[in-house]
PDB file of C-alpha atoms in Angstrom:
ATOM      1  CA  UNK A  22       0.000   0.000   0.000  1.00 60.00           C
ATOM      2  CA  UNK A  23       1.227   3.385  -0.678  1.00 65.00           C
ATOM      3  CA  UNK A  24       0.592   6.530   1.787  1.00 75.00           C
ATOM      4  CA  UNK A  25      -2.261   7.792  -0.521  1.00 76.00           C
ATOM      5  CA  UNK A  26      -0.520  11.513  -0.157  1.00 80.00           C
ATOM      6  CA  UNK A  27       1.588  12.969  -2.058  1.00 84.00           C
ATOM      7  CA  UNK A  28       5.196  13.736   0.163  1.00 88.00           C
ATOM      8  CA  UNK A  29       7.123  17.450  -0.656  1.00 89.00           C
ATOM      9  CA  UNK A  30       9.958  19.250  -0.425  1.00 88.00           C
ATOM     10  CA  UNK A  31      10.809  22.032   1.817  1.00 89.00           C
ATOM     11  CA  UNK A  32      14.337  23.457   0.690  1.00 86.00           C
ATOM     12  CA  UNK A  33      15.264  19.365   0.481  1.00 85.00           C
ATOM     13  CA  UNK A  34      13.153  18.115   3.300  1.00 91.00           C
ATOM     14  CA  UNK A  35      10.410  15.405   3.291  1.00 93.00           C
ATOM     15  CA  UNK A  36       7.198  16.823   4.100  1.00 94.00           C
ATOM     16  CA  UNK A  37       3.973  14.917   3.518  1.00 94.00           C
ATOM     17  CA  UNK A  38       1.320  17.971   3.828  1.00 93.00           C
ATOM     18  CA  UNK A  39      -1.577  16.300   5.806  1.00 94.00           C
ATOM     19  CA  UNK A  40      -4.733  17.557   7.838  1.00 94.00           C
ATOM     20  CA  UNK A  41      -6.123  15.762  10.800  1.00 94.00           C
ATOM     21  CA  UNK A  42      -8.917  13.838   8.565  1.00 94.00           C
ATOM     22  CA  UNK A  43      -6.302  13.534   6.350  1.00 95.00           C
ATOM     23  CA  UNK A  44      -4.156  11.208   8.960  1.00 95.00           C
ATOM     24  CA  UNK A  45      -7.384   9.274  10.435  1.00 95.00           C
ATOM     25  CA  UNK A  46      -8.127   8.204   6.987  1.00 95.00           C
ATOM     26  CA  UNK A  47      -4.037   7.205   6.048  1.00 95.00           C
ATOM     27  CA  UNK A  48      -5.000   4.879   9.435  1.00 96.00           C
ATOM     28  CA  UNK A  49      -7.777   3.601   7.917  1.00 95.00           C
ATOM     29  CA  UNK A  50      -6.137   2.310   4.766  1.00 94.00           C
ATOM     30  CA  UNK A  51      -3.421   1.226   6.595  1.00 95.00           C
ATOM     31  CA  UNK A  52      -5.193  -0.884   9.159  1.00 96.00           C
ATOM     32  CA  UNK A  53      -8.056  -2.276   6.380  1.00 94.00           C
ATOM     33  CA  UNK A  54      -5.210  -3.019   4.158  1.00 93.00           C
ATOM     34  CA  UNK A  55      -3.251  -4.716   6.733  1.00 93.00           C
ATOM     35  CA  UNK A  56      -0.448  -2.472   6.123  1.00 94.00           C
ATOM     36  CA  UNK A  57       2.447  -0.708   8.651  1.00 96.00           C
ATOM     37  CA  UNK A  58       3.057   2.906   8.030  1.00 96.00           C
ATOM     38  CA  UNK A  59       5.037   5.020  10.158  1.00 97.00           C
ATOM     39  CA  UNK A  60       3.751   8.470  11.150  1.00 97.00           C
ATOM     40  CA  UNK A  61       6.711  10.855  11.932  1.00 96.00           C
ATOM     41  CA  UNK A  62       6.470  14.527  13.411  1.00 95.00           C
ATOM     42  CA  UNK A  63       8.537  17.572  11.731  1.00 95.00           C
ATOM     43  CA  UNK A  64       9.276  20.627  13.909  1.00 92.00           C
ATOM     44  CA  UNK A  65      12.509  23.256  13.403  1.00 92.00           C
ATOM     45  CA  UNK A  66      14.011  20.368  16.700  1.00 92.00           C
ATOM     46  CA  UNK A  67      12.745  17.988  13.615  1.00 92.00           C
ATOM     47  CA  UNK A  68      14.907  19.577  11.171  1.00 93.00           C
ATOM     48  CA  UNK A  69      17.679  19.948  13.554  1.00 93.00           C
ATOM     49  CA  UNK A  70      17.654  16.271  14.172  1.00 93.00           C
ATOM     50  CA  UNK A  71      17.381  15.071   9.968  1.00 91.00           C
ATOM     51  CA  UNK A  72      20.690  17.146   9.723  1.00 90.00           C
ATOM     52  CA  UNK A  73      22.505  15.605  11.971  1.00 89.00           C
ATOM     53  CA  UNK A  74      21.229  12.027  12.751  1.00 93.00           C
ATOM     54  CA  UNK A  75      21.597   9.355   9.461  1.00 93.00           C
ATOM     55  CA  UNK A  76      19.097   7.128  11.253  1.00 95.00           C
ATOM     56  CA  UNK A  77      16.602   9.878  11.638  1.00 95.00           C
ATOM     57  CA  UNK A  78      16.691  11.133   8.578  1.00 94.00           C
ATOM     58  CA  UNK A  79      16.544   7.282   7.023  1.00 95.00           C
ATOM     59  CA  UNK A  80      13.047   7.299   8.587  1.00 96.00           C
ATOM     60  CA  UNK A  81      11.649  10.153   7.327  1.00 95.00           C
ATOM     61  CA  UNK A  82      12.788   9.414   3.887  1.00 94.00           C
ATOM     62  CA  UNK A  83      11.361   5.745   3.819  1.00 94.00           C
ATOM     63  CA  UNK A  84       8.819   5.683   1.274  1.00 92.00           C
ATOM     64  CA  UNK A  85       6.031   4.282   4.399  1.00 94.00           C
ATOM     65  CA  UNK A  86       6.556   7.140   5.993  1.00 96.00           C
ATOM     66  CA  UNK A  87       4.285   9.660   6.731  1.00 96.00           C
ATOM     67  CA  UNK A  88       5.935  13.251   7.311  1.00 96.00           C
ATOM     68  CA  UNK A  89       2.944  15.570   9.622  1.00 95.00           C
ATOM     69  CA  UNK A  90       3.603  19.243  10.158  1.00 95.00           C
ATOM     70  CA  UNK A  91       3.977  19.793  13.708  1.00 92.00           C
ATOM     71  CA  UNK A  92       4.624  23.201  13.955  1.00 88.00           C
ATOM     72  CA  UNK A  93       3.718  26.634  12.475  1.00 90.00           C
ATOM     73  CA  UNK A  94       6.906  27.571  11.863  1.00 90.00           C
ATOM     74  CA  UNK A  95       7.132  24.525   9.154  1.00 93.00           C
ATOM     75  CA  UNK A  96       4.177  25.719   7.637  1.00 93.00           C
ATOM     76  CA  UNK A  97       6.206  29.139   7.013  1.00 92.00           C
ATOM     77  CA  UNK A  98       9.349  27.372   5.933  1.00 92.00           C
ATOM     78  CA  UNK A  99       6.373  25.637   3.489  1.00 92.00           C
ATOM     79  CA  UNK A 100       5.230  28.473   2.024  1.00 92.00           C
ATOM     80  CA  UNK A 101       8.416  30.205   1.379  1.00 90.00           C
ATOM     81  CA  UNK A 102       8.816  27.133  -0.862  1.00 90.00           C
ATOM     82  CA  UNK A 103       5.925  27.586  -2.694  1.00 91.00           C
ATOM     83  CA  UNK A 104       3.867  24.648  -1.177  1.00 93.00           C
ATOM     84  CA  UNK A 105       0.001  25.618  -0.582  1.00 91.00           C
ATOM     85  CA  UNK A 106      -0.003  25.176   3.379  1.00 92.00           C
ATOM     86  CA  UNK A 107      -2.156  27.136   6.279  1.00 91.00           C
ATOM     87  CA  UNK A 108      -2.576  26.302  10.035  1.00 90.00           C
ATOM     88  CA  UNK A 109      -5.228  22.935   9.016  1.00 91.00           C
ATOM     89  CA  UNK A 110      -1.314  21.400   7.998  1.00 93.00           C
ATOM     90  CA  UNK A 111      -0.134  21.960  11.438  1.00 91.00           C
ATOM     91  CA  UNK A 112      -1.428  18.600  13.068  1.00 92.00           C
ATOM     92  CA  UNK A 113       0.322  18.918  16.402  1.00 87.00           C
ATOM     93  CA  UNK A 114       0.040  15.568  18.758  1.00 88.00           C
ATOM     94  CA  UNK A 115      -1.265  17.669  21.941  1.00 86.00           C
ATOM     95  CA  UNK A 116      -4.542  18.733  19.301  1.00 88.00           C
ATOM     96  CA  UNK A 117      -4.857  15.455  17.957  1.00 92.00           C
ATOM     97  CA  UNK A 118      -4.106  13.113  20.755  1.00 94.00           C
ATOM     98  CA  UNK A 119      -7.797  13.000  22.139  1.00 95.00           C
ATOM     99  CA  UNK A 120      -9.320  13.146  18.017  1.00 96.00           C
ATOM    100  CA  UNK A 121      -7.357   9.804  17.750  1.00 96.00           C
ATOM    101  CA  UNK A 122      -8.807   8.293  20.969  1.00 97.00           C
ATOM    102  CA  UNK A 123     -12.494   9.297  20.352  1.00 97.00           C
ATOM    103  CA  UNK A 124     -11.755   8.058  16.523  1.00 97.00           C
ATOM    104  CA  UNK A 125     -10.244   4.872  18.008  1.00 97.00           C
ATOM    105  CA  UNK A 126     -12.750   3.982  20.472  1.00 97.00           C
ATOM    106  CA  UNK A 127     -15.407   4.672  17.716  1.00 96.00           C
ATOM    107  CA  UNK A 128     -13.739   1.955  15.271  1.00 96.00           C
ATOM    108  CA  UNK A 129     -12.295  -0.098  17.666  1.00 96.00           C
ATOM    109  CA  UNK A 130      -8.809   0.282  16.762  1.00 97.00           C
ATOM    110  CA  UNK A 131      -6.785  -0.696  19.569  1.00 98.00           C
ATOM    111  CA  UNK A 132      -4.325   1.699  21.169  1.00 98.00           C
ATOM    112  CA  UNK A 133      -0.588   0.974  22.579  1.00 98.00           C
ATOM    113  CA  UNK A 134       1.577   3.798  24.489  1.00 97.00           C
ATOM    114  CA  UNK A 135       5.071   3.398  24.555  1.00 97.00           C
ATOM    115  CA  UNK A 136       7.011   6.233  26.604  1.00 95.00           C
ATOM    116  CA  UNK A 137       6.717   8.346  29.739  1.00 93.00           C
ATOM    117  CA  UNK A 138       7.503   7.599  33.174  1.00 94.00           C
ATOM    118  CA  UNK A 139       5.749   4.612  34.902  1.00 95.00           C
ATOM    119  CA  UNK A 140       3.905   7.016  36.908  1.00 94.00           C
ATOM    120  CA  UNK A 141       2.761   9.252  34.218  1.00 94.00           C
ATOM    121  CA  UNK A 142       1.968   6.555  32.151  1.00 95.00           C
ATOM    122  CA  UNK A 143      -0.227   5.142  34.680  1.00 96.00           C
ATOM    123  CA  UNK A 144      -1.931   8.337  35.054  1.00 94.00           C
ATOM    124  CA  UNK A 145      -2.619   9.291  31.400  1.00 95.00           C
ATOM    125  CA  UNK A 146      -3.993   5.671  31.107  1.00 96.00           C
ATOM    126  CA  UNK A 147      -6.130   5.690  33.866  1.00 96.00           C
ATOM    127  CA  UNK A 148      -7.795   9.021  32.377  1.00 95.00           C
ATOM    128  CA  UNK A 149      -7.792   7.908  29.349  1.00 96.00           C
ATOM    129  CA  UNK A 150      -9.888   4.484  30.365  1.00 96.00           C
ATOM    130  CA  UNK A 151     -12.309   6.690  32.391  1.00 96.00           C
ATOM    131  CA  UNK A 152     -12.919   9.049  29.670  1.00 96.00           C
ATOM    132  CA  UNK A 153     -13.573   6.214  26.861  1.00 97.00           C
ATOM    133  CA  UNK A 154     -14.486   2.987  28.521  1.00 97.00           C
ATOM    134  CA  UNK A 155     -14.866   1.262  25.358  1.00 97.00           C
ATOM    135  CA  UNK A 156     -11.245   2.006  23.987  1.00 97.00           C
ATOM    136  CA  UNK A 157      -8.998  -1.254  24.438  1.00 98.00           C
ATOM    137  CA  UNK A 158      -5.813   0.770  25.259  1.00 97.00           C
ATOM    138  CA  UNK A 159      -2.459  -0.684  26.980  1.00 97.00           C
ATOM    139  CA  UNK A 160       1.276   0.654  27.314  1.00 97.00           C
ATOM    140  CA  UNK A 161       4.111   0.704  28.967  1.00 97.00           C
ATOM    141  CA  UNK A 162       6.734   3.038  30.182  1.00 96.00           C
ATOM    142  CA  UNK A 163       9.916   4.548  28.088  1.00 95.00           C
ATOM    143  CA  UNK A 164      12.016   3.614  30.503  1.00 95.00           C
ATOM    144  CA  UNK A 165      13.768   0.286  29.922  1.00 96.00           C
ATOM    145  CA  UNK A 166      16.579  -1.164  28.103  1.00 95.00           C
ATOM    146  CA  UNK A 167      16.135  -0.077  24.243  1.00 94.00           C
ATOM    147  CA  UNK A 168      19.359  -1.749  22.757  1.00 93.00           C
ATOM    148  CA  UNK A 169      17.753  -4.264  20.331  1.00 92.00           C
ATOM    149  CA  UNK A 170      18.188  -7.867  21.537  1.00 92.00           C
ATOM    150  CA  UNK A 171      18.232  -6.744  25.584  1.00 96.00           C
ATOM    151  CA  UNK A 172      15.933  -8.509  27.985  1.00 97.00           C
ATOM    152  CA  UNK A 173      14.356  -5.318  28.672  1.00 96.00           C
ATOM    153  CA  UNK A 174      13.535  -4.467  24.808  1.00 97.00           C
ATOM    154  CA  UNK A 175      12.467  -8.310  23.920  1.00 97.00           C
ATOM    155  CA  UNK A 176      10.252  -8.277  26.536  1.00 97.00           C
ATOM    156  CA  UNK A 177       8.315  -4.907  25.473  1.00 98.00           C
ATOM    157  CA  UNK A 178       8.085  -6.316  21.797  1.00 98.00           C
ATOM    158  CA  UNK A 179       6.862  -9.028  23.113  1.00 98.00           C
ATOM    159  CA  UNK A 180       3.951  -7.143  24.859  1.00 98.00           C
ATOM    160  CA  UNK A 181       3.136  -5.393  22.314  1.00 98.00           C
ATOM    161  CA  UNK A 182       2.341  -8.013  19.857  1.00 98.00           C
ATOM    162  CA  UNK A 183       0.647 -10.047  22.533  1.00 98.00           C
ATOM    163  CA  UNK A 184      -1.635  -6.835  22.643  1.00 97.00           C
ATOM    164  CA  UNK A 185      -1.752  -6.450  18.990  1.00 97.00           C
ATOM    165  CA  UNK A 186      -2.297  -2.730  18.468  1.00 98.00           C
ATOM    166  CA  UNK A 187      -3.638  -0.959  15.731  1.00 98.00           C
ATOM    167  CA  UNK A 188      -2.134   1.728  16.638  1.00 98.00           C
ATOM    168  CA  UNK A 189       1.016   2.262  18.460  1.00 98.00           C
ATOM    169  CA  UNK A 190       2.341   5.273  19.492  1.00 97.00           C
ATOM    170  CA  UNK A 191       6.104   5.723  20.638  1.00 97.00           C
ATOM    171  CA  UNK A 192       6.587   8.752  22.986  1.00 95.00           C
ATOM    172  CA  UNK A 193      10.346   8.542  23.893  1.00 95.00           C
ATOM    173  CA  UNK A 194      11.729  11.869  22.733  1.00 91.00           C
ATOM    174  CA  UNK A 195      12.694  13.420  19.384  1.00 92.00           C
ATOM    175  CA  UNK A 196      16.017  11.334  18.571  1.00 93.00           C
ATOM    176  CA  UNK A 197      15.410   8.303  20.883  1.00 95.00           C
ATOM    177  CA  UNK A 198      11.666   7.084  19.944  1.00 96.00           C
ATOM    178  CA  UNK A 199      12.754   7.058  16.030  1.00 97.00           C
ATOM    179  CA  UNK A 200      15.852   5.173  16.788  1.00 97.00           C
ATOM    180  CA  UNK A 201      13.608   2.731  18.663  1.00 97.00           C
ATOM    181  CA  UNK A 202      11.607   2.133  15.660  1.00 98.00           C
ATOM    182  CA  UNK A 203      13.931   2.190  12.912  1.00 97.00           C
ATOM    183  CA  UNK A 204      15.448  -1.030  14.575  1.00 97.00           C
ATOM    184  CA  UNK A 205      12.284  -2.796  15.661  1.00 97.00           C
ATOM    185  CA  UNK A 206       9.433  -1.939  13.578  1.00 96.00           C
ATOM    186  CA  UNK A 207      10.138  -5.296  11.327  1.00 95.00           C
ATOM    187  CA  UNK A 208       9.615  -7.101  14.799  1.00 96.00           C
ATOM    188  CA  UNK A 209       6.274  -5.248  15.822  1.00 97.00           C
ATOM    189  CA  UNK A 210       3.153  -6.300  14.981  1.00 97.00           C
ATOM    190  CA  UNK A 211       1.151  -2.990  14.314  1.00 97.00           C
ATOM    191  CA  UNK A 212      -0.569  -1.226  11.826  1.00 97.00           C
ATOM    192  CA  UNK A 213       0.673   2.859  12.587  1.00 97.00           C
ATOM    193  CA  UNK A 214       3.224   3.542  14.440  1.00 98.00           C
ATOM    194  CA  UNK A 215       3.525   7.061  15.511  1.00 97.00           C
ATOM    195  CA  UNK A 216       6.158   9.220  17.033  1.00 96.00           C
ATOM    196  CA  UNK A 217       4.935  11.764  19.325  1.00 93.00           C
ATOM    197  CA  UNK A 218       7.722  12.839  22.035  1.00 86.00           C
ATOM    198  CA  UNK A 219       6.519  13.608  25.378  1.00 86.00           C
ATOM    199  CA  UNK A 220       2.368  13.852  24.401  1.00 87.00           C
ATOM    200  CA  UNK A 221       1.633  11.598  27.685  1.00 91.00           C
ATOM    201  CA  UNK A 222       3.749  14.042  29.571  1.00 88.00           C
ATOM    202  CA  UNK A 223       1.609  17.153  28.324  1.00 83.00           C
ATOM    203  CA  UNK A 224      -1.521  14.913  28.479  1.00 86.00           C
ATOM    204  CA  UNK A 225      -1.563  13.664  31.929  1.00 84.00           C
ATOM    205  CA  UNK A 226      -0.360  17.241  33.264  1.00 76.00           C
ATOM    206  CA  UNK A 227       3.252  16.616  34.218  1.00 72.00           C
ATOM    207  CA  UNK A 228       4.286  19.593  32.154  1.00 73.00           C
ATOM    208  CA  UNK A 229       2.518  22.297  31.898  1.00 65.00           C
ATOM    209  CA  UNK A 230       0.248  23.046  28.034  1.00 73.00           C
ATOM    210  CA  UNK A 231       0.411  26.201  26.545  1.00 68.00           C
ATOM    211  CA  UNK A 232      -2.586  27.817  25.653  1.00 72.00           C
ATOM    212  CA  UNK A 233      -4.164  25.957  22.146  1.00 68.00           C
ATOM    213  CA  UNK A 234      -4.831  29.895  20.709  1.00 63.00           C
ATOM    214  CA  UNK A 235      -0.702  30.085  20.944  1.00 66.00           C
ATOM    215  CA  UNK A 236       0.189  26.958  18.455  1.00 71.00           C
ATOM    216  CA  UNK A 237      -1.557  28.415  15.128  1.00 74.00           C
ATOM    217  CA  UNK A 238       0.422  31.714  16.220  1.00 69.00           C
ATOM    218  CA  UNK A 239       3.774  29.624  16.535  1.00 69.00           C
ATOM    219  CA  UNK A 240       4.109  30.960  20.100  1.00 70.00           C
ATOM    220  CA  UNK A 241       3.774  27.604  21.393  1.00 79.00           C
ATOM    221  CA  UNK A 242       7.756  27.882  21.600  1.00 71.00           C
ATOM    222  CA  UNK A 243       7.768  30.797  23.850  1.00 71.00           C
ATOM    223  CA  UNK A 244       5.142  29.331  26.546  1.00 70.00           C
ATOM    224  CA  UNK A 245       7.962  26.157  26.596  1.00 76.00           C
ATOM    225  CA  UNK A 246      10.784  28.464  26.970  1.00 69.00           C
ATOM    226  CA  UNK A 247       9.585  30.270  30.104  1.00 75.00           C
ATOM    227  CA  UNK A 248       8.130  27.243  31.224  1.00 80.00           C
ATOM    228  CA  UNK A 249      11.648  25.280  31.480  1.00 79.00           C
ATOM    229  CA  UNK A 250      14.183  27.606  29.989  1.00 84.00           C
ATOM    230  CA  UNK A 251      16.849  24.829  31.010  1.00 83.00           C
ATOM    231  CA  UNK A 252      15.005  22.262  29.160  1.00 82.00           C
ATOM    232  CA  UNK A 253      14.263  24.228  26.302  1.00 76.00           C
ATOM    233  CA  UNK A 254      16.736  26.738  25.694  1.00 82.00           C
ATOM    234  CA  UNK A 255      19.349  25.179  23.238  1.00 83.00           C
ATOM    235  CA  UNK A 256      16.312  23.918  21.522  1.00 80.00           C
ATOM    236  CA  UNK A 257      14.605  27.164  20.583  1.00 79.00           C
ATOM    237  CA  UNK A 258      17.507  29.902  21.026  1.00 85.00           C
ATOM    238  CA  UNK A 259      20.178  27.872  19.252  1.00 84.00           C
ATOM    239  CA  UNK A 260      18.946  25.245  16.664  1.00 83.00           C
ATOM    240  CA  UNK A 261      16.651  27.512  14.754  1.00 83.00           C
ATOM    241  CA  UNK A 262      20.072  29.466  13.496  1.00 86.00           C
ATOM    242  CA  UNK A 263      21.796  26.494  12.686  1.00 86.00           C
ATOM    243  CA  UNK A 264      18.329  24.782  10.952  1.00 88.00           C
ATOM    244  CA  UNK A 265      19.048  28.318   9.362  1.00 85.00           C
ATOM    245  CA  UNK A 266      22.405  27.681   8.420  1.00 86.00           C
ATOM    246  CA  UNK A 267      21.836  24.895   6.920  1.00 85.00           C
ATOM    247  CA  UNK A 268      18.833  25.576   4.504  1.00 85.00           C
ATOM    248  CA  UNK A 269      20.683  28.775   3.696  1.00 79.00           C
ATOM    249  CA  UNK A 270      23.729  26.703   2.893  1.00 80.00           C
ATOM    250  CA  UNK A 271      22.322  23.875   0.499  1.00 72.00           C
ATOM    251  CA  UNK A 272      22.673  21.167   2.760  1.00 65.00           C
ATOM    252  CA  UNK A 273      18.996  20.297   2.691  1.00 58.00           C
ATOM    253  CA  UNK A 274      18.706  20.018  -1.279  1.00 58.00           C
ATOM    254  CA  UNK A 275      22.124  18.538  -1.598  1.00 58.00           C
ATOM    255  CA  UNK A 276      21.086  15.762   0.592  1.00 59.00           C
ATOM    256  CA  UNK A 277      17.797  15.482  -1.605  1.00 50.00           C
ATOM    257  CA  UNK A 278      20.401  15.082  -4.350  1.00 53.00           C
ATOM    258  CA  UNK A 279      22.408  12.642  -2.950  1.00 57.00           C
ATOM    259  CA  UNK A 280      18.850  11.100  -2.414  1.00 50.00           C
ATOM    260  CA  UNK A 281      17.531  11.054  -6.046  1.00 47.00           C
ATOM    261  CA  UNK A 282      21.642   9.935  -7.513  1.00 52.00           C
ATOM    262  CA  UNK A 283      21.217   6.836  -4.821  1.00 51.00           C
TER     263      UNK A 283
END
């Protein structure tokens, strides 16, 4: 099966411009057709990542990959290409997180977590059960031994398949969590698999949400920032210039080059 959407390029970078409707019904094909597709989330910490991690960047680019906008400022970076985007493109996984469980619990897909503490796992799944009883929903935490072939990463494999998901979503940081499933996804026995950092975290209330009106403004940033500037200040004071750097330098159409000569 292919995606069903067309993928584009922003100054050499794999976007696949899609709304929220537009990713419930890429599930639906996926999971009728008995398919796996991954769904992978592009910010400017997105971009900073495909420039400097191979194995990032290798899952983007895969052909079953699915590249959402999560981010206004991606949107801009869109348009200044030329591509027809507006705010419906920016399909962030704090706005779409509770779409997808009212969607699931409607079709009876069945929903896996992977990521967070144990304890903020437990939570988000506990409100998650009491807000829609009839969603078959399991996880487990992010916090275990992720080197393929360890006890620890067997084991959650293991559970997954035993709980067959339609859906699995991997929420084990930008860098980490698509690392995780470039080296197990031939292993997992799932129809999606999406990557969607700390969601659970935001979700469940261990870190604080901006305001929804600030993410169409792209101020969602800002709200971070003030929130945790130790966190979050190399992310948003320093990789934007060198995300700059490098789409001012080439380095994102040479590597769609290198890409298209392969």
């Amino acid at each position: 099966m292919t995606l069903g959407f067309k993928s584009s390029d922003i100054f050499g970078v794999k976007v696949t411009p899609t709304t929220m409707d537009d990713l419930f019904t890429l599930m639906d094909r996926s999971i009728a057709a008995e398919d796996k597709v991954v769904i992978a989330s592009l910010n400017l910490h997105g971009m900073y990542k495909l420039f400097k991690d191979d194995v990032f960047r290798a899952l983007h680019e895969d052909d079953k990959t699915c590249v959402h906008i999560d981010g206004m400022p991606i949107v801009w970076l869109g348009r200044a290409a030329g591509l027809d985007l507006d705010a419906s493109h920016r399909t962030g996984w704090i706005d779409w997180f509770l779409p997808l469980m009212e969607r699931a619990q409607r079709s009876g897909w069945r929903i896996y977590y992977l990521g967070g503490t144990s304890r903020v796992l437990a939570d988000g799944l506990a409100r998650l059960r009491r807000d829609y009883p009839d969603l078959a929903i399991d996880g487990h935490d992010g916090y275990f031994d992720a080197r393929r072939g360890s006890p620890g990463n067997t084991a959650v494999v293991e559970h997954i398949n035993a709980f067959r998901p339609h859906i699995l979503i991997v929420g084990m940081g930008m860098g980490r969590q698509e690392h995780w499933i470039s080296e197990n996804r031939a292993d997992l026995k799932t129809n999606c698999i999406g990557t969607c950092g700390a969601c659970m975290e935001y979700f469940a209330g261990a870190v604080p949400t901006a305001p929804r009106w600030l993410g169409p403004l792209g101020l969602e940033w800002l709200y971070r920032l003030l929130s945790d500037p130790k966190r979050f200040w190399h992310r948003y004071l320093v990789e934007p210039w060198i995300v700059a750097w490098y789409l001012a330098t080439g380095a994102g159409r040479r590597r769609a080059a290198a890409r298209t000569d392969r």
